Short mmCIF file of C-alpha atoms in Angstrom, two decimals:
data_model
loop_
_atom_site.label_atom_id
_atom_site.label_comp_id
_atom_site.label_asym_id
_atom_site.label_seq_id
_atom_site.Cartn_x
_atom_site.Cartn_y
_atom_site.Cartn_z
CA MET A 100 -31.12 42.07 48.21
CA SER A 101 -28.47 39.07 47.73
CA LEU A 102 -25.02 39.33 48.63
CA ARG A 103 -22.83 42.18 46.70
CA MET A 104 -19.73 43.31 47.05
CA MET A 105 -17.53 46.40 45.47
CA GLY A 106 -14.60 46.57 43.12
CA PHE A 107 -13.19 48.04 40.18
CA LYS A 108 -12.77 47.29 36.80
CA ILE A 109 -9.17 46.09 35.50
CA GLY A 110 -9.94 45.40 31.94
CA MET A 111 -10.85 42.73 29.46
CA THR A 112 -8.84 40.10 27.92
CA HIS A 113 -9.51 36.14 26.89
CA ILE A 114 -8.63 33.12 28.02
CA TRP A 115 -8.95 30.14 26.70
CA LYS A 116 -10.69 26.70 28.14
CA ASP A 117 -11.49 23.79 26.18
CA MET A 118 -10.40 24.67 22.74
CA GLN A 119 -12.87 27.59 23.07
CA MET A 120 -11.76 31.06 23.47
CA ILE A 121 -13.54 33.21 26.44
CA PRO A 122 -13.71 36.79 26.64
CA VAL A 123 -13.67 38.12 29.83
CA THR A 124 -13.38 41.03 32.17
CA VAL A 125 -11.39 41.18 35.01
CA LEU A 126 -12.39 42.58 38.17
CA HIS A 127 -10.36 43.46 41.21
CA ILE A 128 -12.64 42.85 44.49
CA PRO A 129 -10.74 43.74 47.38
CA ASP A 130 -11.20 41.86 50.74
CA GLY A 131 -13.67 43.71 52.97
CA VAL A 132 -13.44 44.18 56.55
CA ILE A 133 -16.84 44.43 58.81
CA VAL A 134 -17.06 47.80 60.05
CA ASP A 135 -20.63 47.60 61.12
CA ARG A 136 -23.70 45.58 61.99
CA LYS A 137 -27.14 46.83 61.57
CA THR A 138 -30.34 44.48 63.16
CA GLN A 139 -33.70 44.04 63.20
CA GLU A 140 -34.25 45.51 66.76
CA LYS A 141 -32.06 48.40 66.41
CA HIS A 142 -32.20 49.60 63.01
CA GLY A 143 -35.33 47.80 61.17
CA TYR A 144 -33.06 45.88 59.26
CA ASN A 145 -30.31 43.32 58.76
CA SER A 146 -27.22 43.97 57.19
CA ILE A 147 -23.48 44.59 57.56
CA LYS A 148 -21.26 47.69 56.43
CA VAL A 149 -18.12 46.96 54.87
CA GLY A 150 -15.20 48.65 54.23
CA ILE A 151 -12.03 48.60 51.75
CA ILE A 152 -9.09 49.77 50.96
CA PRO A 153 -7.29 50.85 54.73
CA ILE A 154 -6.14 54.77 54.49
CA LYS A 155 -4.78 56.90 57.19
CA GLU A 156 -7.79 58.68 59.50
CA GLU A 157 -6.35 62.10 58.10
CA LYS A 158 -7.33 61.83 54.71
CA LEU A 159 -10.59 60.88 55.71
CA THR A 160 -13.50 64.18 57.11
CA LYS A 161 -14.20 63.69 60.93
CA PRO A 162 -18.19 62.25 59.84
CA VAL A 163 -16.48 60.08 57.31
CA ALA A 164 -14.08 58.96 60.03
CA GLY A 165 -16.58 58.57 62.77
CA GLN A 166 -17.88 55.59 61.17
CA PHE A 167 -14.69 53.64 61.54
CA LYS A 168 -14.04 54.87 65.26
CA LYS A 169 -15.79 51.45 66.61
CA ILE A 170 -13.07 49.34 65.21
CA GLY A 171 -10.03 52.05 64.83
CA LYS A 172 -9.16 50.98 61.18
CA PHE A 173 -10.09 53.63 58.17
CA PHE A 174 -11.06 52.67 55.01
CA LYS A 175 -11.39 54.32 51.52
CA HIS A 176 -14.79 53.26 50.99
CA ILE A 177 -17.73 52.10 52.61
CA TYR A 178 -20.90 49.75 51.36
CA GLU A 179 -23.47 48.11 52.78
CA ILE A 180 -24.92 44.70 52.17
CA LYS A 181 -28.38 44.56 53.15
CA ASP A 182 -30.32 40.94 54.22
CA VAL A 183 -27.40 38.57 53.49
CA ASP A 184 -26.67 36.05 56.42
CA ILE A 185 -22.80 36.35 56.82
CA PRO A 186 -21.15 34.38 59.11
CA GLU A 187 -19.29 36.08 62.45
CA THR A 188 -16.29 36.93 60.62
CA GLU A 189 -14.44 39.92 60.47
CA SER A 190 -14.46 40.48 56.78
CA VAL A 191 -15.59 39.37 53.38
CA ASN A 192 -13.91 38.16 50.35
CA ILE A 193 -14.75 37.32 46.67
CA ALA A 194 -14.46 33.35 47.76
CA LEU A 195 -18.36 34.16 48.61
CA PHE A 196 -18.87 33.87 45.04
CA SER A 197 -18.06 31.18 43.31
CA GLU A 198 -17.38 29.46 39.53
CA GLY A 199 -20.18 29.23 36.91
CA GLU A 200 -22.46 31.45 39.14
CA ASN A 201 -24.80 33.98 37.80
CA VAL A 202 -24.06 37.76 38.42
CA LEU A 203 -25.49 41.47 38.14
CA VAL A 204 -22.72 43.78 37.55
CA THR A 205 -23.48 47.41 38.19
CA GLY A 206 -21.52 50.31 36.77
CA THR A 207 -21.65 53.81 35.63
CA SER A 208 -21.31 53.77 31.92
CA ARG A 209 -19.16 55.54 30.03
CA GLY A 210 -19.77 59.10 29.14
CA HIS A 211 -20.26 60.22 25.71
CA GLY A 212 -21.20 64.18 26.64
CA PHE A 213 -24.00 65.77 24.39
CA SER A 214 -24.54 63.45 21.49
CA GLY A 215 -26.70 63.01 18.51
CA VAL A 216 -29.49 61.14 17.82
CA MET A 217 -27.23 59.03 15.30
CA LYS A 218 -24.75 57.83 18.08
CA ARG A 219 -27.21 58.40 21.01
CA TYR A 220 -30.27 56.09 19.68
CA ASN A 221 -29.01 54.28 16.41
CA PHE A 222 -30.93 56.58 13.75
CA SER A 223 -30.21 56.06 10.38
CA GLY A 224 -29.22 59.74 9.48
CA GLN A 225 -30.07 61.40 6.16
CA PRO A 226 -27.65 60.71 3.05
CA ASN A 227 -24.28 62.20 2.58
CA SER A 228 -24.54 62.97 -0.86
CA HIS A 229 -26.87 63.51 -3.90
CA GLY A 230 -27.88 67.18 -2.90
CA ALA A 231 -28.96 66.06 0.83
CA MET A 232 -28.05 69.14 3.21
CA SER A 233 -28.30 67.43 6.09
CA HIS A 234 -26.47 64.69 7.30
CA ARG A 235 -26.76 63.76 10.87
CA ARG A 236 -29.54 65.65 12.20
CA THR A 237 -32.41 64.77 14.00
CA GLY A 238 -35.23 65.40 11.33
CA SER A 239 -38.84 65.73 11.99
CA ILE A 240 -39.88 65.33 15.36
CA GLY A 241 -43.91 65.34 15.22
CA CYS A 242 -46.76 65.93 12.70
CA ARG A 243 -48.96 69.21 11.90
CA LEU A 244 -51.87 70.36 13.78
CA THR A 245 -52.57 66.95 14.91
CA PRO A 246 -51.47 66.12 17.74
CA GLY A 247 -49.98 70.08 17.72
CA ARG A 248 -47.29 69.24 20.20
CA VAL A 249 -44.47 67.03 20.28
CA LEU A 250 -44.87 63.61 22.19
CA LYS A 251 -43.29 63.03 25.05
CA GLY A 252 -40.15 60.39 24.95
CA LYS A 253 -39.39 61.75 21.65
CA LYS A 254 -35.78 60.78 21.43
CA MET A 255 -33.51 63.66 21.00
CA PRO A 256 -30.14 64.45 21.23
CA GLY A 257 -28.50 65.10 24.64
CA ARG A 258 -26.21 63.81 27.11
CA MET A 259 -25.44 60.12 26.78
CA GLY A 260 -23.95 57.52 28.93
CA GLY A 261 -22.52 58.50 32.66
CA LYS A 262 -25.23 56.77 34.24
CA THR A 263 -25.84 53.80 36.43
CA THR A 264 -26.13 50.48 34.17
CA THR A 265 -26.63 47.05 35.42
CA GLU A 266 -26.18 44.39 33.23
CA LEU A 267 -27.90 41.01 34.11
CA GLY A 268 -27.18 37.23 33.70
CA LYS A 269 -23.03 37.60 33.47
CA GLU A 270 -21.47 34.63 34.46
CA ILE A 271 -18.37 34.01 36.77
CA VAL A 272 -16.00 32.42 34.65
CA GLN A 273 -13.11 32.01 37.55
CA VAL A 274 -12.72 33.10 41.03
CA ILE A 275 -8.99 33.94 42.30
CA PRO A 276 -9.62 34.52 46.00
CA GLU A 277 -5.51 35.28 46.67
CA LYS A 278 -5.53 37.86 44.41
CA ASN A 279 -8.82 39.38 44.70
CA LEU A 280 -9.74 38.97 41.21
CA VAL A 281 -12.73 37.46 39.52
CA LEU A 282 -13.28 36.97 35.90
CA ILE A 283 -16.42 37.46 34.03
CA LYS A 284 -17.76 36.53 30.69
CA GLY A 285 -18.17 39.75 28.64
CA GLY A 286 -17.92 43.36 28.85
CA VAL A 287 -19.02 44.97 31.93
CA PRO A 288 -20.54 48.91 32.13
CA GLY A 289 -17.71 51.58 32.49
CA ALA A 290 -14.29 52.60 31.91
CA LYS A 291 -10.98 50.82 32.95
CA GLN A 292 -10.49 51.41 36.97
CA SER A 293 -14.18 52.13 37.45
CA MET A 294 -16.38 51.08 40.53
CA VAL A 295 -18.47 47.97 40.17
CA PHE A 296 -20.96 45.91 42.24
CA ILE A 297 -21.53 42.64 41.39
CA ARG A 298 -24.11 41.11 42.94
CA LYS A 299 -25.81 37.56 43.20
CA SER A 300 -28.73 36.81 40.98
CA GLU A 301 -31.77 35.81 42.72
CA ARG A 302 -33.04 34.05 39.85
CA GLY A 303 -30.85 31.51 40.09
CA LYS A 304 -28.55 30.22 37.13
CA MET B 172 -2.36 45.81 32.20
CA MET B 173 0.32 43.90 34.61
CA ILE B 174 -2.37 41.88 36.11
CA LEU B 175 -4.26 40.90 32.67
CA ASN B 176 -0.78 39.85 31.33
CA GLU B 177 0.04 37.61 34.61
CA LEU B 178 -3.52 36.26 34.34
CA THR B 179 -3.08 34.98 30.97
CA LYS B 180 0.34 34.01 31.18
CA ASP B 181 -0.33 30.26 31.45
CA TYR B 182 -2.41 30.61 27.99
CA LEU B 183 0.74 31.62 26.63
CA ARG B 184 2.65 29.23 23.79
CA THR B 185 5.78 28.82 24.48
CA ASP B 186 6.70 25.75 22.04
CA LEU B 187 6.18 27.76 19.10
CA PRO B 188 9.33 29.36 17.15
CA LYS B 189 9.52 33.28 16.99
CA ILE B 190 8.51 34.50 14.05
CA SER B 191 9.08 38.04 12.40
CA VAL B 192 8.05 39.92 9.31
CA GLY B 193 9.59 38.76 6.67
CA ASP B 194 9.94 35.22 7.84
CA ALA B 195 8.48 32.44 5.26
CA VAL B 196 6.07 30.02 7.37
CA LYS B 197 4.18 26.88 7.07
CA VAL B 198 1.52 27.28 9.88
CA TYR B 199 -0.22 23.84 10.63
CA GLN B 200 -3.59 24.56 11.46
CA ARG B 201 -5.85 22.11 14.15
CA ILE B 202 -8.91 21.67 11.99
CA VAL B 203 -11.48 19.53 14.29
CA GLU B 204 -13.91 17.55 11.78
CA GLY B 205 -15.95 15.75 14.26
CA SER B 206 -13.98 13.47 16.21
CA LYS B 207 -11.59 13.40 13.39
CA GLU B 208 -8.62 15.95 13.71
CA ARG B 209 -6.27 16.85 10.90
CA LEU B 210 -3.12 19.67 10.35
CA GLN B 211 -4.22 22.01 7.58
CA VAL B 212 -0.76 23.66 6.11
CA PHE B 213 -0.82 27.58 5.13
CA GLU B 214 2.17 28.32 3.72
CA GLY B 215 3.36 31.94 3.23
CA VAL B 216 4.98 35.18 3.86
CA VAL B 217 4.20 36.78 7.23
CA ILE B 218 3.89 40.30 6.51
CA GLY B 219 2.62 41.88 10.02
CA GLN B 220 2.24 41.18 13.71
CA LYS B 221 -0.19 43.33 15.83
CA GLY B 222 -1.03 43.26 19.26
CA THR B 223 0.84 42.04 22.67
CA GLY B 224 0.49 38.94 25.37
CA ILE B 225 -2.18 36.64 24.61
CA GLN B 226 -3.85 38.66 21.95
CA GLU B 227 -0.94 38.62 19.51
CA THR B 228 -1.76 37.77 15.94
CA PHE B 229 0.32 37.54 12.90
CA CYS B 230 -1.01 37.49 8.94
CA VAL B 231 0.29 35.24 6.19
CA ARG B 232 0.24 36.26 2.72
CA LYS B 233 0.15 33.29 -0.05
CA ILE B 234 -0.84 33.30 -3.53
CA SER B 235 -3.03 30.88 -3.82
CA ASN B 236 -4.02 29.64 -7.73
CA GLY B 237 -2.99 32.91 -8.72
CA GLU B 238 -4.88 34.70 -6.12
CA GLY B 239 -3.69 36.88 -2.60
CA VAL B 240 -4.90 35.34 0.30
CA GLU B 241 -4.20 36.88 3.75
CA LYS B 242 -4.83 34.84 7.08
CA VAL B 243 -4.81 36.43 10.61
CA TYR B 244 -3.82 33.68 13.40
CA LEU B 245 -3.63 34.22 16.85
CA LEU B 246 -0.66 33.55 17.97
CA HIS B 247 -1.11 31.74 21.00
CA SER B 248 -4.30 29.59 19.95
CA PRO B 249 -4.15 26.88 20.24
CA PHE B 250 -5.56 25.83 17.16
CA ILE B 251 -2.25 26.13 15.75
CA GLY B 252 -0.37 23.01 15.69
CA LYS B 253 2.76 23.95 14.82
CA ILE B 254 4.87 26.86 12.95
CA GLU B 255 8.07 26.21 10.96
CA ILE B 256 9.97 28.96 9.53
CA THR B 257 11.31 28.20 6.41
CA GLY B 258 13.32 31.24 5.18
CA HIS B 259 13.96 34.61 5.87
CA SER B 260 14.27 37.87 4.18
CA ARG B 261 15.54 40.96 5.48
CA VAL B 262 12.78 44.03 4.87
CA ARG B 263 12.89 47.53 6.12
CA ARG B 264 8.78 47.86 6.73
CA ALA B 265 6.72 46.32 9.79
CA LYS B 266 4.20 45.90 7.78
CA LEU B 267 4.84 44.44 4.25
CA PHE B 268 1.55 45.68 2.44
CA TYR B 269 3.34 46.31 -0.57
CA LEU B 270 3.52 42.78 -1.77
CA ARG B 271 -0.40 43.34 -2.31
CA HIS B 272 0.40 45.51 -5.28
CA SER B 273 3.51 43.21 -6.62
CA ARG B 274 3.67 39.87 -7.18
CA LYS B 275 6.84 39.84 -8.14
CA LYS B 276 8.03 41.41 -4.89
CA MET B 277 6.12 38.74 -3.44
CA ASN B 278 7.99 35.57 -5.31
CA LYS B 279 11.27 37.26 -4.20
CA ILE B 280 10.47 37.31 -0.48
CA SER B 281 8.71 33.89 -0.14
CA ARG B 282 11.34 31.94 -2.20
CA ARG B 283 14.39 33.47 -0.39
CA LYS B 284 15.51 31.14 2.26
CA SER B 285 18.54 32.25 4.23
CA LEU B 286 18.04 32.03 7.60
CA LYS B 287 20.54 34.65 8.83
CA LYS B 288 18.72 35.00 11.93
CA SER B 289 19.43 32.31 14.82
#
């Protein structure tokens, strides 16, 4: 896995560049303090554990706080970056990403609750008038004796959203390390303030 | 929201006059055709404003060849060359949509030249 960092979605706005309006999503990516390092010899893989947002020890449960005992600093969130050569520093910063880079953004999509097929799968629905007695219903879900069952994977109403979603090919428009902000072109899954991961693309630009 | 405002602060236009609903304005829009650039004038009445910060827009209505035309501009867009305020009417609405139904009122407001506000 390539370099990834955890942060939070702030919201959308637009900026102007060369007389072109660029819609951007602003992400807040806090500086991460390296809490622990895992090595090939001891753990079977190389990784670093990163903590973000300092917090008091009393706020954490004992098992969680135990992870931070070694360095004596406590954090609200902790995540792992696997198989990446991070130099012998104590922290990671958004400056590791650069402008124009192609990234993947992972977040939890907005929950829509139990939704019908029109909202969930863009079905057309039925007429609103001319004597129609159903409007937004699923309609027929199969045939008769052959095959005599409903085919697997039939699109039906159900829970929509609230799932981990990754969007590929997102372009970094601007990185502001002193404010821990990164501007990504276009939208990003999830609601404002929700947790997101940005990851360097392995496919290159 | 505060962070977003801070970020877009540099993109805000400070050279334009403050317009308000009821103003008669001339909007000079920059039009780029190939390598040439010219200013196109759209003269009418501001019938509404919407949004804040970099996303603020305003709507200008005019009667063009007997037909009502409305244009919505992004206030902070670099495509706006300049804005001239030619007159101002005191209005009691935030949105002057009633001008769509009354040519008489439209003419009255767009011709008024009183520049009461500073």
